[in-house]
Short mmCIF file of C-alpha atoms in Angstrom, two decimals:
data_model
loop_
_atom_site.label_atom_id
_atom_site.label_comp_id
_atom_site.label_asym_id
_atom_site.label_seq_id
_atom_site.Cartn_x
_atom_site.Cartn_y
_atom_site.Cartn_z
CA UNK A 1 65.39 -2.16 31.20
CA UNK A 2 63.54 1.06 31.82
CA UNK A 3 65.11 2.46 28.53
CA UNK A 4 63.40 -0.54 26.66
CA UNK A 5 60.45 -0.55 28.03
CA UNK A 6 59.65 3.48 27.74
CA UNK A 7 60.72 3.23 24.10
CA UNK A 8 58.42 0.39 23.45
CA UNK A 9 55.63 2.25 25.10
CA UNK A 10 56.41 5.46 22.71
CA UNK A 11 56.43 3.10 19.21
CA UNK A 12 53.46 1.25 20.37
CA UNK A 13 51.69 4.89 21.58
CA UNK A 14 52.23 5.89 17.66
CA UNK A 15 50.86 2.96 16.15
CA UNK A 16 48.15 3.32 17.93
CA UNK A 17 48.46 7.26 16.82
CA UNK A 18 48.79 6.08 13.50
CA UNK A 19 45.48 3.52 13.51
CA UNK A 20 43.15 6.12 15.21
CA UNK A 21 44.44 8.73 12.39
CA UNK A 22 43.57 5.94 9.65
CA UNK A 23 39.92 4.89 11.92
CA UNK A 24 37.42 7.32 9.89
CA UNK A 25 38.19 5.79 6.63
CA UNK A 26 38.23 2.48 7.64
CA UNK A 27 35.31 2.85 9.53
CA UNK A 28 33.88 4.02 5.80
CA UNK A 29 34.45 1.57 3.76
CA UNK A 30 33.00 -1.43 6.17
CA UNK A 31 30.06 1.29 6.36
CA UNK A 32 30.26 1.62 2.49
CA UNK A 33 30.21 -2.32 2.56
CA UNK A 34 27.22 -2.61 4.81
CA UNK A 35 25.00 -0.30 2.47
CA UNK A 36 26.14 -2.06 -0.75
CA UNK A 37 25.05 -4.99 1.31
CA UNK A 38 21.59 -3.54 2.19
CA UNK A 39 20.79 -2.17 -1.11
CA UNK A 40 20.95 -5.53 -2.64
CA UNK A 41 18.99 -7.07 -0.27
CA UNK A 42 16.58 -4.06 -0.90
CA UNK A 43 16.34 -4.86 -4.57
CA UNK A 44 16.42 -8.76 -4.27
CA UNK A 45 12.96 -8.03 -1.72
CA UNK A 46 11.55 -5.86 -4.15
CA UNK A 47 11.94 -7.59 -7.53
CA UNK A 48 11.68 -11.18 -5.53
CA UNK A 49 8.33 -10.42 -3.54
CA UNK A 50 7.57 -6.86 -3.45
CA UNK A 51 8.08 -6.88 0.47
CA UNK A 52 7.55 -3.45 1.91
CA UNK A 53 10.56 -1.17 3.02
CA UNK A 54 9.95 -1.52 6.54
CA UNK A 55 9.75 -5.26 6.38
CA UNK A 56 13.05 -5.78 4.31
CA UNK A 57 15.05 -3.10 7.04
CA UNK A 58 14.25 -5.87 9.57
CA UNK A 59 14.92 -8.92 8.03
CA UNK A 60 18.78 -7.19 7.12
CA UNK A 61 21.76 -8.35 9.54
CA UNK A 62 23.46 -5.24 10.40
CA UNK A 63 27.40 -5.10 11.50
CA UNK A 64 26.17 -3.76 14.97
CA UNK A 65 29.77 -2.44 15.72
CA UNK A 66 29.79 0.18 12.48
CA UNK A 67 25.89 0.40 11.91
CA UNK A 68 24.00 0.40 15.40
CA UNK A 69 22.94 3.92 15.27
CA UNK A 70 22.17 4.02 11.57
CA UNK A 71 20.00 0.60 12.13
CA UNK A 72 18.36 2.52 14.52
CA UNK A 73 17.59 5.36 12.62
CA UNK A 74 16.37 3.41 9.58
CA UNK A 75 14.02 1.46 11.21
CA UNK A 76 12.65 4.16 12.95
CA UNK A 77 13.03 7.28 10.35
CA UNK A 78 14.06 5.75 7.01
CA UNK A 79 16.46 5.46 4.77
CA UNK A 80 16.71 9.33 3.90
CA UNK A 81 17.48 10.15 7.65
CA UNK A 82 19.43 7.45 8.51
CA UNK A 83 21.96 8.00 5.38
CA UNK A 84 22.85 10.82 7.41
CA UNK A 85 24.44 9.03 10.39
CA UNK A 86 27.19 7.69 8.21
CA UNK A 87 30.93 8.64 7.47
CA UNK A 88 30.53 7.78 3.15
CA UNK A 89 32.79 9.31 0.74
CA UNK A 90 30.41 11.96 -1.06
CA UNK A 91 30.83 10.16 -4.28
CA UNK A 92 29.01 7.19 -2.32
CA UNK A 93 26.73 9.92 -0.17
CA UNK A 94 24.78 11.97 -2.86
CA UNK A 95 24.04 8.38 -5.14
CA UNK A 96 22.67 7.03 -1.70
CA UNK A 97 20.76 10.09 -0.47
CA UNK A 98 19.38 10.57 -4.23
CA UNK A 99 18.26 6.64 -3.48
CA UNK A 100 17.19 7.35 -0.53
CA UNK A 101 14.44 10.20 -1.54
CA UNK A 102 13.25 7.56 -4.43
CA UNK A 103 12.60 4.48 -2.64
CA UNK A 104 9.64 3.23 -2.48
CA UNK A 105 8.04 6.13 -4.71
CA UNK A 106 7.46 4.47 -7.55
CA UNK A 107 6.83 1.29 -9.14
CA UNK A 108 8.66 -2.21 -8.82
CA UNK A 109 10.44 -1.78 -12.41
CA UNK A 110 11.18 1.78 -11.69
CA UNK A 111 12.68 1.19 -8.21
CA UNK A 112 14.82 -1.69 -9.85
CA UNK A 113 16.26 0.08 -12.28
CA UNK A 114 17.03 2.91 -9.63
CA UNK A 115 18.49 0.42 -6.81
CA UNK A 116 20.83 -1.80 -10.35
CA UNK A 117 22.34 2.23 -11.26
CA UNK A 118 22.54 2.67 -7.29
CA UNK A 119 24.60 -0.20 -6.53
CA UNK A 120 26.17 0.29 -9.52
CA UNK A 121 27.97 3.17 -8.54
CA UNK A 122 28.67 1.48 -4.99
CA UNK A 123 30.43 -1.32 -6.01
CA UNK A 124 32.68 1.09 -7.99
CA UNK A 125 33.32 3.68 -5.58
CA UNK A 126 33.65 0.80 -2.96
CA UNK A 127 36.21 -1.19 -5.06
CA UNK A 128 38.18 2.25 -5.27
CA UNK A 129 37.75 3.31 -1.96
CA UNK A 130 39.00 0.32 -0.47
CA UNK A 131 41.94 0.34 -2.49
CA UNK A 132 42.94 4.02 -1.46
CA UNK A 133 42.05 3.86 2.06
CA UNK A 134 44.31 0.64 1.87
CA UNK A 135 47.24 2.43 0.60
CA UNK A 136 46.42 5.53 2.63
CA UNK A 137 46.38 3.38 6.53
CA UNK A 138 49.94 2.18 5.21
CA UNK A 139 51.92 4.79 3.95
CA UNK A 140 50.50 7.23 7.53
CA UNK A 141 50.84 3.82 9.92
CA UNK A 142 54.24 3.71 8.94
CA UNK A 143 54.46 7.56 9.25
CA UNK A 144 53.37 7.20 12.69
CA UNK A 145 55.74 4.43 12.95
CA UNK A 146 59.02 6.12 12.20
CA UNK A 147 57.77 9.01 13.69
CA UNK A 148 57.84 6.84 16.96
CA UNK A 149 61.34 5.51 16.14
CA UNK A 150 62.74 8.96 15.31
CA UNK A 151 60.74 10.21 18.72
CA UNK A 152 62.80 7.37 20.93
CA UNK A 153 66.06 8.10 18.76
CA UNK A 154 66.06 11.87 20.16
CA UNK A 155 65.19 10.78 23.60
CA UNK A 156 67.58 8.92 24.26
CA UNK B 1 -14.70 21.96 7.08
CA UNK B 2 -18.12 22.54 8.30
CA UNK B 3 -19.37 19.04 10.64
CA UNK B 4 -22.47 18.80 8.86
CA UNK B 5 -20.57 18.50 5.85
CA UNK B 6 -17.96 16.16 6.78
CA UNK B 7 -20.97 13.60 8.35
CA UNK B 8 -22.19 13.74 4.65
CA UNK B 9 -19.21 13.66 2.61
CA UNK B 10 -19.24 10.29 0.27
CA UNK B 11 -15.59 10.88 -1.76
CA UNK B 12 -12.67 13.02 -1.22
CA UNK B 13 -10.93 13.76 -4.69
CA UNK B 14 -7.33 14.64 -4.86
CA UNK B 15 -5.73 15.65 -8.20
CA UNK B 16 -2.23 16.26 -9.15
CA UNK B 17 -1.76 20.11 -10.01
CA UNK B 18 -5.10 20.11 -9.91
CA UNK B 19 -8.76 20.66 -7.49
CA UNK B 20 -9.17 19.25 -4.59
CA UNK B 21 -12.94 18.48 -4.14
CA UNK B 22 -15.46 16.30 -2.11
CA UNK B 23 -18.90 14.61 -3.01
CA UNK B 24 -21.04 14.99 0.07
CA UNK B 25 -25.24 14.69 -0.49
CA UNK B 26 -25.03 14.06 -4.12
CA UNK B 27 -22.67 17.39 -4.73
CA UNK B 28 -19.50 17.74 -5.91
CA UNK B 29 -18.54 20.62 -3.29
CA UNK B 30 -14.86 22.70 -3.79
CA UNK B 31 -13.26 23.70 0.02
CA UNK B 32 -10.90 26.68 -0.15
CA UNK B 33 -7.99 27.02 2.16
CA UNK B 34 -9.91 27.52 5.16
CA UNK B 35 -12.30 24.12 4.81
CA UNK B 36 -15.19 26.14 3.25
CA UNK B 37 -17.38 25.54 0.39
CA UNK B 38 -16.69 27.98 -2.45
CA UNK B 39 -16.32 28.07 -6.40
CA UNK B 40 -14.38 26.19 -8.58
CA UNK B 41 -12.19 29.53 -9.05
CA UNK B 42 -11.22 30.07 -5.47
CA UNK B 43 -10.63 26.01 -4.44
CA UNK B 44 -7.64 24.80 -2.83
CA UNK B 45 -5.15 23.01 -5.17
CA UNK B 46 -2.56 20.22 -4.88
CA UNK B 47 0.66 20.44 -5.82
CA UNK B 48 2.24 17.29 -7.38
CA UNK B 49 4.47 17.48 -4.32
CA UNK B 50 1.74 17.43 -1.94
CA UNK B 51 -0.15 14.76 -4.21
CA UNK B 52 2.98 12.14 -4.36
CA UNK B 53 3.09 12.42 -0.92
CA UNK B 54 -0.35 11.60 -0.47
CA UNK B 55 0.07 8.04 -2.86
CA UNK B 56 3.31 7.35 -0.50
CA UNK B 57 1.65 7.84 2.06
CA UNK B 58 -1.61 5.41 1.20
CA UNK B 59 0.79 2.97 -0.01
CA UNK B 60 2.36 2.87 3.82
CA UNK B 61 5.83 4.56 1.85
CA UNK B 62 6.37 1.09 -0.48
CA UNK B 63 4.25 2.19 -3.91
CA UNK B 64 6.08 -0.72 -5.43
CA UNK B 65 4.46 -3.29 -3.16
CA UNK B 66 0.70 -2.24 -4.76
CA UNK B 67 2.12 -2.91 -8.04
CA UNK B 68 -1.19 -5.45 -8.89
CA UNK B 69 -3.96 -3.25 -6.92
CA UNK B 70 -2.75 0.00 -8.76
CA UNK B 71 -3.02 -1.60 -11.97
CA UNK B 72 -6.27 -2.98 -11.17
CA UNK B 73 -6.97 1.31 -10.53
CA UNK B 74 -7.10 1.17 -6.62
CA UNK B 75 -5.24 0.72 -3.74
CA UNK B 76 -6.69 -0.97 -0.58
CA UNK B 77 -6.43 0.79 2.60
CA UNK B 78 -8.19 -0.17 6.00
CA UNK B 79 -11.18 1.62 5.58
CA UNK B 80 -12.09 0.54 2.28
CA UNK B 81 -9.78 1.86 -1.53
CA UNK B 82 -8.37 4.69 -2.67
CA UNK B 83 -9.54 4.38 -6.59
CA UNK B 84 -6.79 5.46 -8.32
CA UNK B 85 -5.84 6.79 -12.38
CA UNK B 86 -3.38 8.27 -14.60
CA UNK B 87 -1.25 7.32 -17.02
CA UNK B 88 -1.93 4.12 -18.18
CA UNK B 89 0.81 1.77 -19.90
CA UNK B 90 -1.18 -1.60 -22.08
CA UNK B 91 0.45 -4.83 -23.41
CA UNK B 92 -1.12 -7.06 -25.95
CA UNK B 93 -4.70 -5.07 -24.69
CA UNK B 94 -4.42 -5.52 -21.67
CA UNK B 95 -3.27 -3.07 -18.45
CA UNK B 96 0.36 -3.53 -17.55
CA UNK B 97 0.61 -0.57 -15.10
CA UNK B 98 -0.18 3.09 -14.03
CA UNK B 99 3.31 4.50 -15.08
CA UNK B 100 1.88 8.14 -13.40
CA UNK B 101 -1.05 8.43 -11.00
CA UNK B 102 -2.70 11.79 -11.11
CA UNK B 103 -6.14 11.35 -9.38
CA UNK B 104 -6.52 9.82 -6.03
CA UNK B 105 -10.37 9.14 -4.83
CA UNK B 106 -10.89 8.03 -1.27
CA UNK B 107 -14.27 6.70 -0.71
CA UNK B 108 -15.93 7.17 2.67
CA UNK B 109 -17.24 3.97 3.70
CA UNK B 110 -19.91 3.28 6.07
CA UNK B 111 -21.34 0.69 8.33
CA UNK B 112 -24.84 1.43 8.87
CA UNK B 113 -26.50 -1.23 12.02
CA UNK B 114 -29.43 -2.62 10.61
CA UNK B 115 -29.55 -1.38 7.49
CA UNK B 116 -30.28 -4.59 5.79
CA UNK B 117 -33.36 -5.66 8.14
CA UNK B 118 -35.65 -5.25 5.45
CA UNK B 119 -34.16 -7.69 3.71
CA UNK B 120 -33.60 -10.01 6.48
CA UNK B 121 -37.21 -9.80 7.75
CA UNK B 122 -37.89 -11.40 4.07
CA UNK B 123 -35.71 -14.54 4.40
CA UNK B 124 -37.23 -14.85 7.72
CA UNK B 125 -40.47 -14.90 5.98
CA UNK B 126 -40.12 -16.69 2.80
CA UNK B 127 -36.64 -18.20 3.38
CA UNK B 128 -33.06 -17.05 1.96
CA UNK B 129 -33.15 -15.81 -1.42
CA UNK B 130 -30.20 -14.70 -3.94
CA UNK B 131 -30.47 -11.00 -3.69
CA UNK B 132 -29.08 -8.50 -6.61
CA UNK B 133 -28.69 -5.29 -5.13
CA UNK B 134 -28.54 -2.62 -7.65
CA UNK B 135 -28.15 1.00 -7.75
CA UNK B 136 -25.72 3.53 -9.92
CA UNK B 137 -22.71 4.20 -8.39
CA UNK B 138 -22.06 5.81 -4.95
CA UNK B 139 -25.43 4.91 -4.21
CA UNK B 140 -24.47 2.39 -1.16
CA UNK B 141 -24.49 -0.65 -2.28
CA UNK B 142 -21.92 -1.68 -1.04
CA UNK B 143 -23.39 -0.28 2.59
CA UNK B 144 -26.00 -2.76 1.71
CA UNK B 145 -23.81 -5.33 0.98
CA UNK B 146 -21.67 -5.07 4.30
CA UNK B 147 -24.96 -4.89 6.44
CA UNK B 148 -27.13 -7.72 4.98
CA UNK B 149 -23.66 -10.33 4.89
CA UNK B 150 -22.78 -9.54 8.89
CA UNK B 151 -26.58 -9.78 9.99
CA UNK B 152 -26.80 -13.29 8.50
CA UNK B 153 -23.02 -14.22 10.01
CA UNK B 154 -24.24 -12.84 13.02
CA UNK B 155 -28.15 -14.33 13.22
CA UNK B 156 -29.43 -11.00 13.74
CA UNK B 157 -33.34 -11.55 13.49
CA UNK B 158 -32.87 -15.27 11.58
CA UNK B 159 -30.63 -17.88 12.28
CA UNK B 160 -26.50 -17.27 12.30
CA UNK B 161 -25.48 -18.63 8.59
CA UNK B 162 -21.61 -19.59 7.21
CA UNK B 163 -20.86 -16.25 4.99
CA UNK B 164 -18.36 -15.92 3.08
CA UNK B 165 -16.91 -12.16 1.38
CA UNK B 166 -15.47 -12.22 -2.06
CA UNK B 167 -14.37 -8.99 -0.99
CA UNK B 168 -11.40 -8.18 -4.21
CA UNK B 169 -10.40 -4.71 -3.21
CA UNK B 170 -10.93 -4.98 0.27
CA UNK B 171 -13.96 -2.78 0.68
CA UNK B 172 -16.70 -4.71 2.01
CA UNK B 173 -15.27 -5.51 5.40
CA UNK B 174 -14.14 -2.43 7.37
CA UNK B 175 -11.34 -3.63 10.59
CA UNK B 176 -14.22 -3.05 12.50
CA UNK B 177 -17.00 -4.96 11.30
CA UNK B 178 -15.83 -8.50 10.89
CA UNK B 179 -15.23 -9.65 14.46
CA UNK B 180 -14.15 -12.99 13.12
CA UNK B 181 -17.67 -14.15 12.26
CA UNK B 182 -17.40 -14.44 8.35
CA UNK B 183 -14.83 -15.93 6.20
CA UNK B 184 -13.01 -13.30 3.79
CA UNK B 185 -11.39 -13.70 0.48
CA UNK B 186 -9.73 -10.18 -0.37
CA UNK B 187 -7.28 -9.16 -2.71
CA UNK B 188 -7.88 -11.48 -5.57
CA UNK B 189 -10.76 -11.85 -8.87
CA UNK B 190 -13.95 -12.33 -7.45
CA UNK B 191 -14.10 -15.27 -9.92
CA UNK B 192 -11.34 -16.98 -8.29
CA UNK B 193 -12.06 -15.58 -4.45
CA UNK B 194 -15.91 -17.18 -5.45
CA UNK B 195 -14.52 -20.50 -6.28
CA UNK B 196 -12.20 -20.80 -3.48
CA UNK B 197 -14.39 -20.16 -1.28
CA UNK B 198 -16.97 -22.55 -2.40
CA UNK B 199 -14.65 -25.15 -2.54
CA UNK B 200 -12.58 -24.91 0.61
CA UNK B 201 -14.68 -22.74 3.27
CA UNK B 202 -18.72 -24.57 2.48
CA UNK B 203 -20.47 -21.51 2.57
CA UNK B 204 -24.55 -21.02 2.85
CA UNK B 205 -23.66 -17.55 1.48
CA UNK B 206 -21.46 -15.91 -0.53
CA UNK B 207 -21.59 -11.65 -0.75
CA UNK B 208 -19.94 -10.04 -3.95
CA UNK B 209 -19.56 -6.84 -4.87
CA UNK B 210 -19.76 -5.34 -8.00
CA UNK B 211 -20.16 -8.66 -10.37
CA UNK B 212 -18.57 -8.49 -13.78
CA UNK B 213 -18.99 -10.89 -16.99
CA UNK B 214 -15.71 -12.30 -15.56
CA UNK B 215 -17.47 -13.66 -12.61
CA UNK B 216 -21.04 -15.06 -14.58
CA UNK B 217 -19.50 -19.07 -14.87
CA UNK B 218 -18.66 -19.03 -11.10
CA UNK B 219 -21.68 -17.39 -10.27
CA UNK B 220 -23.45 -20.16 -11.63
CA UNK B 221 -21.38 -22.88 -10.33
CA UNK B 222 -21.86 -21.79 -7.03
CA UNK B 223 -25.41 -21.23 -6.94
CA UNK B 224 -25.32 -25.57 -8.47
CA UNK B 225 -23.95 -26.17 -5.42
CA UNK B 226 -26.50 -24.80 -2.79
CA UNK B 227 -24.70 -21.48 -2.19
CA UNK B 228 -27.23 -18.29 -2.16
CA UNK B 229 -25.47 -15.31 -3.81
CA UNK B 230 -25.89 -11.89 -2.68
CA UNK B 231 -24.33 -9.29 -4.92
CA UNK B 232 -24.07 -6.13 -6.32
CA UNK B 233 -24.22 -4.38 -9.64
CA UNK B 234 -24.45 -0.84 -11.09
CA UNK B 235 -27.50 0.08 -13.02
CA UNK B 236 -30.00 2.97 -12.69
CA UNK B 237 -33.46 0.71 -12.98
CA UNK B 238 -34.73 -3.02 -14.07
CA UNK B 239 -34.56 -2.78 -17.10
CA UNK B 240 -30.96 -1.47 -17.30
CA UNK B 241 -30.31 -4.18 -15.39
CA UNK B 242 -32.03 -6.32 -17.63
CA UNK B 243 -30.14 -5.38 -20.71
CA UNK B 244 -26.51 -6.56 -19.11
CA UNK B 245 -25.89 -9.94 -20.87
CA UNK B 246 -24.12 -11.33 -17.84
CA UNK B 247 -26.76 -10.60 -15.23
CA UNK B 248 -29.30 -11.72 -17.61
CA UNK B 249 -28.03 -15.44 -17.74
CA UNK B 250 -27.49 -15.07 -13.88
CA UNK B 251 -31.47 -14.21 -13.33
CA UNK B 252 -32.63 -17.08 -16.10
CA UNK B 253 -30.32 -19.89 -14.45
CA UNK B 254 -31.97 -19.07 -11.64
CA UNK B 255 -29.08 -17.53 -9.02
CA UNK B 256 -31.48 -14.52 -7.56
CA UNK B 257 -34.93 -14.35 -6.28
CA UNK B 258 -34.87 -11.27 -4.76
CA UNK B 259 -33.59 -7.85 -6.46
CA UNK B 260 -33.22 -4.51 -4.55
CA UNK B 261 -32.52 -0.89 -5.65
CA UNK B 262 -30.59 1.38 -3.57
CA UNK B 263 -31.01 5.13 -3.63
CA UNK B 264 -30.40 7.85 -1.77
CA UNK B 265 -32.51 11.50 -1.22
CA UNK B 266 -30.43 14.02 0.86
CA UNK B 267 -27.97 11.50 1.79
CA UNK B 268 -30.29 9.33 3.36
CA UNK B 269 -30.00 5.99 2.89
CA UNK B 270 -32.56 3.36 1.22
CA UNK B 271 -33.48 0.58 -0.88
CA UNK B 272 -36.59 -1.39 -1.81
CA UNK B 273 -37.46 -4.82 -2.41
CA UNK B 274 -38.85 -7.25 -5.30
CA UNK B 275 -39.11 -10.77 -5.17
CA UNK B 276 -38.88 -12.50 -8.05
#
């Protein structure tokens, strides 16, 4: 009974080996989610009724487990400063940060056009992302997995 | 910057890759580095980053959001505009927007107590009058303006009146002048702020600044319906005045009795009177 039980605690110990090794990426894309999200709220503000930055940052609904601090930091420091608290892919970082640095610098077509190429790119490298950080958590949780069963197999 | 300076200075101009100068007793006066008057040659410059930074910053970091006020060539901050120009963009004639801003110029405005008694202590005497104050520009008009409209809201020397401020790029009431005793219109046409006003607040008196053919119909409407007028317009002398087509079919339908021209010696405020 011991046997069992210590060799269900070792599988179990990898998976959750496996799911911590896999946590970054998935903690990226809901992140890369969250700021397609906002950016679309940003431009449906601005081309709806002109509403000043700080204004639309507080009427957005943030995913408080994966964007508390960078909520924070936006509403207090802005977009540029807050971009940096996040774990984005850099083909979803320097589109952002180059967003980031233009908003609110010029006028409402201008920053339209900017935020439509800007989410543009997000909902591509999102879509992508997703996919390979899909495949990716599978093939290393079930690397972790067998690793566990090979792990009991030798112990006992 | 010397004090004596700054307690005179009228206009600070900002220009992309360009001078940076102020206006302060009638002189357009260049700072260097160090805050202190010099030539043209030696004056401190601004960069275009230092410039863009300076829009953001007026526009409270959402330029997009004074889309209208830009293209109307200001943008209204709480102590008065920031007159704006550049690179203008047209559409069937007329202004669709400022696609670059290169020249920033933030006026210094001024509430002077008292300043209109002079023309208070005249509708005490002969009762209110529409009043045209005129002066070129920079000349304090506006300072006029301000002073006579809260003295009447506030029965300062005659008895408290309903005023109402078509006040279009917020200028004319300062945060700390109002104290909730007049009713303000900002951010729209004079035309239309006029005729709002007249129709939903019942003013005794409405104050505009700076009236433009535009405004000449609701002028006149108001003044049929018992409102006095007291407003504003640039020109040098009387007969300047005279030759503007618009304020000459607001004098002969009968909307001011009193005019008054603003001027200023050594940056000292004054005006005098004429009634009509």
């Amino acid at each position: 009974m011991k046997a069992i039980a210590g060799a269900a605690l070792i599988c179990v110990c990898f998976f959750l080996l496996g799911r911590k090794a896999t946590e970054r990426d998935r903690t990226a894309v809901k992140q890369l989610y969250e700021i397609l999200k906002l950016t679309r709220h940003i431009k449906d503000c601005i081309s709806i009724s002109l509403t000043p930055l700080p204004d639309i940052y507080d009427s957005f609904e943030f995913d408080k487990k994966y964007m508390a601090d960078f909520e924070k930091s936006l509403k207090t420091k802005g977009l540029a400063a807050a971009v940096e608290q996040l774990v984005l892919p850099e083909e979803a970082y320097l589109p952002l940060r180059e967003l980031a640095l233009a908003l609110g610098k010029t006028d409402s077509e201008n920053q339209c056009k900017k935020l439509e190429s800007t989410i543009g790119i997000l909902e591509t490298v999102y879509r992508e992302f997703k996919q390979t950080e899909q495949q990716k958590s599978k093939s290393i949780q079930a690397l972790f997995s067998l690793a566990g069963a090979v792990a009991v197999i030798l112990m006992f | 910057m010397p004090n004596e300076t700054k307690r005179i200075t009228d206009e600070i101009r900002l220009r992309k890759n360009g001078v940076f100068n102020i206006f302060a007793g009638g002189k357009n006066l260049f700072p260097d580095e160090n805050g202190r008057i010099c030539r043209i040659e030696k004056a401190l410059t601004v960069t275009e980053k230092e410039f863009e930074e300076c829009v953001f910053l007026l526009c409270k970091g959402s330029v997009y959001s004074y889309d209208d006020s830009i293209r109307r060539g200001y943008i209204p901050i709480p102590y008065g505009r920031a007159g704006v120009c550049g690179d203008g963009v047209t559409e069937m004639g007329k202004m669709k927007k400022i696609k670059e801003i290169t020249s920033v110029s933030l006026r210094v405005h001024r509430n002077i107590e008292n300043y209109g008694r002079k023309i208070i202590n005249i509708y005490k005497q002969e009762g209110l009058k529409g009043t045209l104050i005129y002066s070129p520009p920079g000349m304090g008009k506006t300072t006029l303006l301000r002073s006579v409209g809260l003295m009447l809201a506030r029965g300062e020397g005659i008895r408290p009146y309903k005023v109402g401020f078509a006040d279009e790029r917020e200028e004319i009431i300062l945060p700390d002048t109002n104290l909730g005793i007049a009713d303000v219109f900002s951010g729209c046409p004079k035309h239309i702020a006029v005729e709002m006003l007249t129709r939903t607040m019942s003013p005794e008196v409405i104050i505009c600044d700076e009236i433009t053919p535009a405004d000449t119909e609701e002028l006149v409407h108001s003044t049929g319906t018992g409102v006095f007028l007291i407003c504003s317009c640039h020109a040098e002398n009387k007969k300047e005045l005279e030759a503007k087509p618009h304020i000459r079919i607001l004098m002969e339908k009968g909307c001011f009795g009193l005019l008054s021209r603003v001027k200023r010696e050594n940056g000292v405020y004054g005006y005098v009177t004429e009634v009509l």
